[in-house]
Tab-separated table of C-alpha atoms (C1' of nucleotides) and ligand atoms in Angstrom:
chain	number	residue	atom	x	y	z
A	1	MET	CA	238.758	104.431	175.133
A	2	THR	CA	241.838	102.747	176.593
A	3	ALA	CA	241.779	103.362	180.349
A	4	TYR	CA	244.709	105.282	181.764
A	5	THR	CA	246.468	102.788	184.022
A	6	ALA	CA	248.387	103.202	187.260
A	7	THR	CA	251.408	101.885	185.362
A	8	ALA	CA	251.123	104.660	182.803
A	9	LEU	CA	250.774	107.197	185.613
A	10	LYS	CA	253.885	105.793	187.280
A	11	SER	CA	255.901	106.115	184.071
A	12	GLU	CA	254.831	109.689	183.502
A	13	LEU	CA	255.604	110.636	187.093
A	14	ASN	CA	258.976	108.899	187.207
A	15	GLU	CA	260.031	110.527	183.932
A	16	ARG	CA	259.866	113.843	185.743
A	17	GLY	CA	261.529	112.638	188.934
A	18	TRP	CA	258.210	112.297	190.717
A	19	ARG	CA	256.715	109.296	192.448
A	20	LEU	CA	253.655	107.105	192.320
A	21	THR	CA	252.114	106.878	195.776
A	22	PRO	CA	249.167	104.816	197.012
A	23	GLN	CA	247.291	108.096	197.465
A	24	ARG	CA	247.772	109.090	193.834
A	25	GLU	CA	246.827	105.640	192.613
A	26	THR	CA	243.687	105.611	194.734
A	27	ILE	CA	242.604	109.035	193.533
A	28	LEU	CA	243.144	108.082	189.898
A	29	GLN	CA	241.036	104.984	190.457
A	30	ILE	CA	238.216	107.016	191.981
A	31	PHE	CA	238.037	109.184	188.878
A	32	GLN	CA	238.284	106.194	186.538
A	33	ASP	CA	235.326	104.589	188.302
A	34	LEU	CA	233.264	107.765	188.527
A	35	PRO	CA	229.975	107.411	186.628
A	36	LYS	CA	229.715	109.531	183.512
A	37	GLY	CA	228.377	112.994	184.207
A	38	ASN	CA	229.723	113.131	187.766
A	39	HIS	CA	232.125	115.838	188.831
A	40	LEU	CA	233.927	115.961	192.176
A	41	SER	CA	235.073	118.924	194.234
A	42	ALA	CA	238.070	118.552	196.545
A	43	GLU	CA	235.701	118.086	199.447
A	44	ASP	CA	233.495	115.620	197.533
A	45	LEU	CA	236.574	113.551	196.823
A	46	HIS	CA	237.680	113.737	200.435
A	47	ASN	CA	234.285	112.503	201.615
A	48	LEU	CA	234.127	109.768	199.003
A	49	LEU	CA	237.571	108.522	200.001
A	50	GLN	CA	236.648	108.497	203.664
A	51	ALA	CA	233.461	106.570	202.915
A	52	GLU	CA	235.589	103.952	201.154
A	53	GLY	CA	237.965	103.717	204.079
A	54	HIS	CA	240.835	105.666	202.523
A	55	ALA	CA	241.953	108.451	204.824
A	56	ILE	CA	243.787	110.793	202.498
A	57	SER	CA	244.402	114.276	203.844
A	58	LEU	CA	242.840	117.347	202.289
A	59	SER	CA	246.321	118.739	201.605
A	60	THR	CA	247.181	115.716	199.534
A	61	ILE	CA	243.882	115.892	197.733
A	62	TYR	CA	244.430	119.495	196.702
A	63	ARG	CA	248.012	118.761	195.636
A	64	THR	CA	247.007	115.687	193.667
A	65	LEU	CA	244.105	117.352	191.898
A	66	LYS	CA	246.327	120.185	190.760
A	67	LEU	CA	249.098	117.817	189.744
A	68	MET	CA	246.823	115.627	187.664
A	69	ALA	CA	245.174	118.614	186.041
A	70	ARG	CA	248.608	119.977	185.107
A	71	MET	CA	249.457	116.604	183.609
A	72	GLY	CA	246.260	116.588	181.567
A	73	ILE	CA	244.881	113.533	183.371
A	74	LEU	CA	242.055	115.437	185.056
A	75	ARG	CA	240.147	118.439	183.836
A	76	GLU	CA	239.383	121.321	186.156
A	77	LEU	CA	235.882	122.726	185.708
A	78	GLU	CA	234.153	125.852	186.999
A	79	LEU	CA	230.701	124.371	187.415
A	80	ALA	CA	229.823	126.428	190.491
A	81	GLU	CA	230.920	129.597	192.218
A	82	GLY	CA	233.611	129.329	194.818
A	83	HIS	CA	235.126	125.940	194.140
A	84	LYS	CA	236.368	123.793	191.304
A	85	HIS	CA	235.154	120.426	190.115
A	86	TYR	CA	237.183	117.670	188.489
A	87	GLU	CA	236.566	114.772	186.151
A	88	ILE	CA	238.772	112.436	184.169
A	89	ASN	CA	240.000	113.944	180.909
A	90	GLN	CA	239.086	111.598	178.122
A	91	PRO	CA	239.753	111.827	174.398
A	92	SER	CA	237.166	111.547	171.673
A	93	PRO	CA	234.589	109.979	171.613
A	94	HIS	CA	234.127	110.502	175.369
A	95	HIS	CA	235.320	114.087	175.305
A	96	HIS	CA	232.511	116.521	176.009
A	97	HIS	CA	231.551	120.044	177.001
A	98	HIS	CA	229.209	121.700	179.508
A	99	LEU	CA	226.103	123.868	179.405
A	100	ILE	CA	225.657	125.438	182.853
A	101	CYS	CA	222.885	127.408	184.509
A	102	VAL	CA	224.595	130.261	186.368
A	103	LYS	CA	221.712	130.488	188.829
A	104	CYS	CA	221.185	126.873	189.975
A	105	ASN	CA	224.312	125.219	188.472
A	106	LYS	CA	222.272	122.590	186.626
A	107	THR	CA	224.728	121.193	184.104
A	108	ILE	CA	224.174	119.399	180.815
A	109	GLU	CA	227.000	117.636	179.025
A	110	PHE	CA	227.168	117.553	175.252
A	111	LYS	CA	229.598	116.315	172.637
A	112	ASN	CA	231.052	118.063	169.643
A	113	ASP	CA	234.133	116.656	167.967
A	114	ALA	CA	234.716	119.782	165.892
A	115	ILE	CA	235.512	121.771	169.033
A	116	LEU	CA	238.240	119.400	170.196
A	117	LYS	CA	239.675	119.528	166.697
A	118	THR	CA	239.670	123.326	166.806
A	119	GLY	CA	241.362	123.269	170.187
A	120	THR	CA	244.003	120.819	169.069
A	121	ARG	CA	244.723	122.784	165.907
A	122	THR	CA	244.864	126.135	167.711
A	123	ALA	CA	247.238	124.880	170.404
A	124	GLN	CA	249.453	123.240	167.812
A	125	LYS	CA	249.582	126.348	165.631
A	126	GLU	CA	250.902	128.379	168.576
A	127	GLY	CA	253.292	125.676	169.725
A	128	TYR	CA	251.369	125.056	172.939
A	129	HIS	CA	251.180	121.571	174.442
A	130	LEU	CA	247.457	120.819	174.847
A	131	LEU	CA	246.150	119.736	178.240
A	132	ASP	CA	242.409	120.330	178.016
A	133	CYS	CA	239.892	121.959	175.768
A	134	GLN	CA	236.486	122.856	177.167
A	135	LEU	CA	233.583	124.859	175.853
A	136	MET	CA	231.658	126.434	178.721
A	137	ILE	CA	228.198	127.699	177.885
A	138	HIS	CA	226.943	129.958	180.659
A	139	ALA	CA	223.197	130.335	180.529
A	140	ILE	CA	219.965	130.349	182.525
A	141	CYS	CA	217.919	127.158	182.574
A	142	PRO	CA	214.178	127.095	181.879
A	143	ALA	CA	213.242	126.719	185.560
A	144	CYS	CA	215.407	129.659	186.617
A	145	GLN	CA	214.043	131.836	183.820
A	146	ARG	CA	210.597	131.409	185.361
A	147	SER	CA	211.803	132.028	188.903
A	148	LEU	CA	211.228	135.521	190.242
A	149	LEU	CA	214.151	135.408	192.640
A	150	PRO	CA	216.582	138.312	192.280
A	151	MET	CA	219.750	137.714	190.247
B	1	MET	CA	229.350	146.108	166.712
B	2	THR	CA	226.844	148.570	168.207
B	3	ALA	CA	228.182	149.706	171.570
B	4	TYR	CA	226.060	148.857	174.586
B	5	THR	CA	224.966	152.232	175.964
B	6	ALA	CA	224.271	153.435	179.478
B	7	THR	CA	220.686	154.012	178.338
B	8	ALA	CA	220.326	150.387	177.314
B	9	LEU	CA	221.788	149.325	180.652
B	10	LYS	CA	219.299	151.549	182.470
B	11	SER	CA	216.373	150.023	180.600
B	12	GLU	CA	217.476	146.494	181.332
B	13	LEU	CA	218.009	147.266	185.004
B	14	ASN	CA	214.728	149.140	185.463
B	15	GLU	CA	212.789	146.334	183.793
B	16	ARG	CA	213.818	144.144	186.709
B	17	GLY	CA	213.201	146.765	189.379
B	18	TRP	CA	216.877	147.586	189.625
B	19	ARG	CA	218.626	150.932	189.272
B	20	LEU	CA	221.283	152.570	187.192
B	21	THR	CA	223.872	154.169	189.469
B	22	PRO	CA	226.858	156.328	188.604
B	23	GLN	CA	229.063	153.473	189.799
B	24	ARG	CA	227.496	151.007	187.368
B	25	GLU	CA	227.682	153.483	184.517
B	26	THR	CA	231.345	154.197	185.218
B	27	ILE	CA	232.247	150.520	185.376
B	28	LEU	CA	230.458	149.808	182.101
B	29	GLN	CA	232.370	152.667	180.498
B	30	ILE	CA	235.702	151.299	181.734
B	31	PHE	CA	235.016	147.984	180.039
B	32	GLN	CA	233.754	149.642	176.849
B	33	ASP	CA	236.997	151.613	176.631
B	34	LEU	CA	239.271	148.702	177.531
B	35	PRO	CA	241.715	147.905	174.700
B	36	LYS	CA	241.107	144.622	172.957
B	37	GLY	CA	242.886	141.719	174.637
B	38	ASN	CA	242.799	143.305	178.099
B	39	HIS	CA	241.118	141.526	180.984
B	40	LEU	CA	240.529	143.044	184.415
B	41	SER	CA	240.376	141.421	187.820
B	42	ALA	CA	238.290	143.024	190.567
B	43	GLU	CA	241.442	144.521	191.991
B	44	ASP	CA	242.676	145.711	188.584
B	45	LEU	CA	239.367	147.481	188.104
B	46	HIS	CA	239.546	149.004	191.568
B	47	ASN	CA	243.026	150.371	190.869
B	48	LEU	CA	242.084	151.647	187.428
B	49	LEU	CA	239.073	153.463	188.861
B	50	GLN	CA	241.162	155.047	191.601
B	51	ALA	CA	243.741	156.181	189.057
B	52	GLU	CA	240.939	157.894	187.147
B	53	GLY	CA	239.655	159.596	190.276
B	54	HIS	CA	236.610	157.366	190.801
B	55	ALA	CA	236.541	155.994	194.321
B	56	ILE	CA	234.249	153.006	194.019
B	57	SER	CA	234.394	150.535	196.887
B	58	LEU	CA	235.579	146.980	196.422
B	59	SER	CA	232.202	145.730	197.635
B	60	THR	CA	230.465	147.581	194.857
B	61	ILE	CA	232.989	146.380	192.329
B	62	TYR	CA	232.433	142.744	193.222
B	63	ARG	CA	228.661	143.217	193.214
B	64	THR	CA	228.691	144.993	189.875
B	65	LEU	CA	230.973	142.486	188.167
B	66	LYS	CA	228.734	139.628	189.196
B	67	LEU	CA	225.604	141.528	188.231
B	68	MET	CA	226.888	142.375	184.765
B	69	ALA	CA	228.145	138.847	184.210
B	70	ARG	CA	224.709	137.487	185.152
B	71	MET	CA	223.148	139.918	182.698
B	72	GLY	CA	225.464	138.773	179.925
B	73	ILE	CA	227.128	142.185	179.615
B	74	LEU	CA	230.482	141.011	180.932
B	75	ARG	CA	232.125	137.631	180.623
B	76	GLU	CA	233.840	136.022	183.572
B	77	LEU	CA	237.102	134.296	182.682
B	78	GLU	CA	239.419	131.932	184.577
B	79	LEU	CA	242.678	133.161	183.133
B	80	ALA	CA	244.688	132.632	186.311
B	81	GLU	CA	244.486	130.670	189.519
B	82	GLY	CA	242.803	132.301	192.463
B	83	HIS	CA	240.882	135.129	190.889
B	84	LYS	CA	238.586	135.873	187.983
B	85	HIS	CA	239.062	138.253	185.086
B	86	TYR	CA	236.402	140.135	183.190
B	87	GLU	CA	235.970	141.641	179.750
B	88	ILE	CA	233.042	143.030	177.793
B	89	ASN	CA	230.927	140.332	176.152
B	90	GLN	CA	230.683	141.125	172.482
B	91	PRO	CA	228.840	139.297	169.718
B	92	SER	CA	230.379	138.123	166.463
B	93	PRO	CA	232.646	139.304	164.857
B	94	HIS	CA	234.348	140.462	168.062
B	95	HIS	CA	233.505	137.342	169.991
B	96	HIS	CA	236.582	135.250	170.747
B	97	HIS	CA	238.093	132.477	172.811
B	98	HIS	CA	241.262	131.922	174.855
B	99	LEU	CA	244.318	129.688	174.710
B	100	ILE	CA	246.001	129.797	178.140
B	101	CYS	CA	249.317	128.532	179.475
B	102	VAL	CA	248.540	126.972	182.859
B	103	LYS	CA	252.089	127.630	184.050
B	104	CYS	CA	252.675	131.319	183.218
B	105	ASN	CA	249.117	132.371	182.253
B	106	LYS	CA	250.203	133.734	178.876
B	107	THR	CA	246.957	134.052	176.979
B	108	ILE	CA	246.229	134.144	173.259
B	109	GLU	CA	242.844	135.147	171.914
B	110	PHE	CA	241.436	133.559	168.793
B	111	LYS	CA	238.195	133.693	166.862
B	112	ASN	CA	235.973	130.909	165.611
B	113	ASP	CA	232.413	131.665	164.626
B	114	ALA	CA	231.420	128.009	164.481
B	115	ILE	CA	231.875	127.696	168.239
B	116	LEU	CA	229.503	130.545	169.059
B	117	LYS	CA	227.005	128.990	166.676
B	118	THR	CA	227.338	125.640	168.441
B	119	GLY	CA	226.878	127.325	171.796
B	120	THR	CA	223.829	129.239	170.655
B	121	ARG	CA	222.264	126.146	169.135
B	122	THR	CA	222.989	123.966	172.165
B	123	ALA	CA	221.537	126.463	174.634
B	124	GLN	CA	218.476	126.954	172.486
B	125	LYS	CA	217.883	123.240	172.071
B	126	GLU	CA	217.785	122.837	175.874
B	127	GLY	CA	215.696	125.955	176.426
B	128	TYR	CA	218.515	127.763	178.196
B	129	HIS	CA	218.924	131.529	177.855
B	130	LEU	CA	222.481	132.075	176.605
B	131	LEU	CA	224.742	134.446	178.522
B	132	ASP	CA	228.230	133.529	177.379
B	133	CYS	CA	229.994	130.883	175.374
B	134	GLN	CA	233.729	130.441	175.813
B	135	LEU	CA	236.183	127.821	174.670
B	136	MET	CA	239.075	127.544	177.117
B	137	ILE	CA	242.152	125.758	175.852
B	138	HIS	CA	244.427	124.881	178.750
B	139	ALA	CA	247.944	124.181	177.573
B	140	ILE	CA	251.645	124.801	178.171
B	141	CYS	CA	253.327	127.509	176.122
B	142	PRO	CA	256.619	126.951	174.258
B	143	ALA	CA	258.681	128.850	176.856
B	144	CYS	CA	257.248	126.873	179.758
B	145	GLN	CA	257.762	123.577	177.942
B	146	ARG	CA	261.491	124.359	177.903
B	147	SER	CA	261.564	125.470	181.535
B	148	LEU	CA	262.810	122.897	184.022
B	149	LEU	CA	260.860	124.312	186.936
B	150	PRO	CA	258.662	121.768	188.722
B	151	MET	CA	254.940	121.669	187.806
C	1	DT	C1'	209.006	169.337	192.237
C	2	DT	C1'	208.614	166.847	196.457
C	3	DG	C1'	208.379	162.910	199.250
C	4	DC	C1'	208.410	157.923	199.830
C	5	DT	C1'	210.009	153.369	199.171
C	6	DT	C1'	213.660	150.496	198.864
C	7	DA	C1'	217.717	149.249	195.980
C	8	DT	C1'	222.458	150.372	196.370
C	9	DT	C1'	226.624	151.873	198.425
C	10	DG	C1'	230.799	151.862	201.570
C	11	DA	C1'	233.312	150.162	205.426
C	12	DG	C1'	234.573	146.662	207.884
C	13	DA	C1'	234.042	141.943	209.511
C	14	DA	C1'	233.299	137.110	208.219
C	15	DT	C1'	233.770	133.187	205.276
C	16	DA	C1'	235.849	129.505	202.925
C	17	DA	C1'	238.632	127.464	199.378
C	18	DT	C1'	243.171	126.779	198.740
C	19	DA	C1'	248.170	127.255	199.700
C	20	DC	C1'	251.878	127.034	202.916
C	21	DT	C1'	254.941	125.088	206.769
C	22	DT	C1'	257.332	121.476	208.903
C	23	DA	C1'	258.277	117.128	210.969
C	24	DT	C1'	257.738	112.478	209.424
C	25	DT	C1'	257.303	108.830	206.083
C	26	DA	C1'	258.356	106.143	202.184
C	27	DA	C1'	259.313	105.769	196.796
C	28	DG	C1'	262.854	105.028	193.624
C	29	DG	C1'	267.361	104.201	192.344
C	30	DA	C1'	272.126	102.652	193.368
D	1	DT	C1'	269.568	97.184	201.737
D	2	DC	C1'	270.589	101.990	202.103
D	3	DC	C1'	270.311	106.799	200.837
D	4	DT	C1'	268.334	110.768	198.904
D	5	DT	C1'	264.561	113.496	198.632
D	6	DA	C1'	259.673	113.662	197.060
D	7	DA	C1'	255.295	113.217	199.282
D	8	DT	C1'	252.198	113.081	203.172
D	9	DA	C1'	249.471	114.732	207.280
D	10	DA	C1'	248.132	118.153	210.371
D	11	DG	C1'	247.729	122.396	211.392
D	12	DT	C1'	248.176	127.274	210.236
D	13	DA	C1'	248.079	131.146	207.019
D	14	DT	C1'	246.420	133.473	203.052
D	15	DT	C1'	243.249	135.982	200.380
D	16	DA	C1'	239.514	136.446	197.088
D	17	DT	C1'	234.958	137.053	197.745
D	18	DT	C1'	230.706	137.556	200.439
D	19	DC	C1'	228.113	139.335	204.199
D	20	DT	C1'	226.245	142.890	207.483
D	21	DC	C1'	224.252	147.117	208.345
D	22	DA	C1'	223.754	152.001	208.661
D	23	DA	C1'	223.625	155.771	205.366
D	24	DT	C1'	222.529	157.288	200.761
D	25	DA	C1'	220.110	158.115	196.603
D	26	DA	C1'	217.394	156.162	192.233
D	27	DG	C1'	212.960	155.756	190.535
D	28	DC	C1'	208.311	156.573	190.859
D	29	DA	C1'	203.933	158.682	191.982
D	30	DA	C1'	201.385	162.498	193.682
E	1	LIG	MN1	231.685	116.477	182.492
E	2	LIG	MN1	239.495	138.096	175.845
E	3	LIG	ZN1	218.833	127.063	186.736
E	4	LIG	ZN1	253.841	129.522	179.814
DNA sequence: TTGCTTATTGAGAATAATACTTATTAAGGA
DNA sequence: TCCTTAATAAGTATTATTCTCAATAAGCAA
C-alpha cells in the first residue's frame, strides 16, 4: 500500500555502498506510475523513457532492471519467449499471479493470498531471504484452442 | 503415477498430424529416467545424449523441448539466468515447485497440492487449457546472504 | 508391401537479448 | 570542496535460440 519512495531506495542503496542516481530514480518512478496490469520489457522501458524525454542508455536500463529485481523492488516475469518483463513488486493486497497463454501470450492477472503465504513460509523455513513469489500458469487460451495453426 | 509411454506420445502427435520419431522417443525416455530433482538445459540434454551414443542435433533438441513443453509433457523452468531448464511434468503427488537462490541458483523443490488446485481452478474458470502450473520463489540462500560479493 | 506426401532432421548461418569493456561522469562521504 | 570509486553511455562481444534448406523418413493409402 505504502509507495516505495526514492528516499527509501537511496537508503537501501547506500547501506550497501551503492548510489542513488537520477536514472535509477526515474526508472523507479516509471514503474510506480505504471497502470496496473502493465509489464515492461527492457526495450519498452527504453522507448517509454525516450518518449518522456529521458535519454537513459540501454546498458543502464538492463543494469537497473537486474539490480532492482535482485533487491526485490521489481519482479522479473517470463510473459513471452525471448525476453523478460518487469513490474513493481507489491505486497498483499496488490500482490498477484499470472495465467499466460503460451501461444499468443495473452495474460490474466489473479490474486491469491494463500500462495504468498506459502512462499513466505517456505522461504523462511529454509532460511532464504524472500525476494519474489510468483505462480505462473502456462496454458492455452480459448481463442488459441480454436485456432488451427501448428504449435 | 502412470508413466507417459511412447505409445501415448505417438497417439497425441498423430492426432495433430505430427509424427513420432526415434529422436522424440529417445528424448522422452531421457526425461522419464531422469532422477528426481534433476533439470536439464538444452545443452545438458545434448551432452547426455552424446554420452549415451545418441547423436541428436541441437536443432532437434531445441525443437523437441519446445514441442513437448507446448504439449504439457515437459515443464520449462527459469532456474538460472540465460537459459531454460526442463523436467518431466508430472501430476500430483509428484508435482512440485521451486525455491531458487537468485545469486547461486541453489534450488529446493517442495510440494503443495493446494497450489496445483488453484492453478487448475483458475485456468478452468477462464477457459484456458492448463499445461503447467509452477510457483517460483525467488530468494537469497543462507550462504549467499553471508557473502559480501556485490549483487 | 510399395509409393507418395510432407513432417522432421541435421548442419550451418542468422538473430536478438543481454552482458561486457572502457573512458568519462558524478554520488557520497570526509 | 575534494577525493574515491560507483555508475553511465556507447559501442562491441557473447551466446542461447531460431531460421533456412536440402536430405531423410513417418504415416497413410492403394
Ligand atoms: Mn502483473
Ligand atoms: Mn523440479
Ligand atoms: Zn492464446
Ligand atoms: Zn545462494
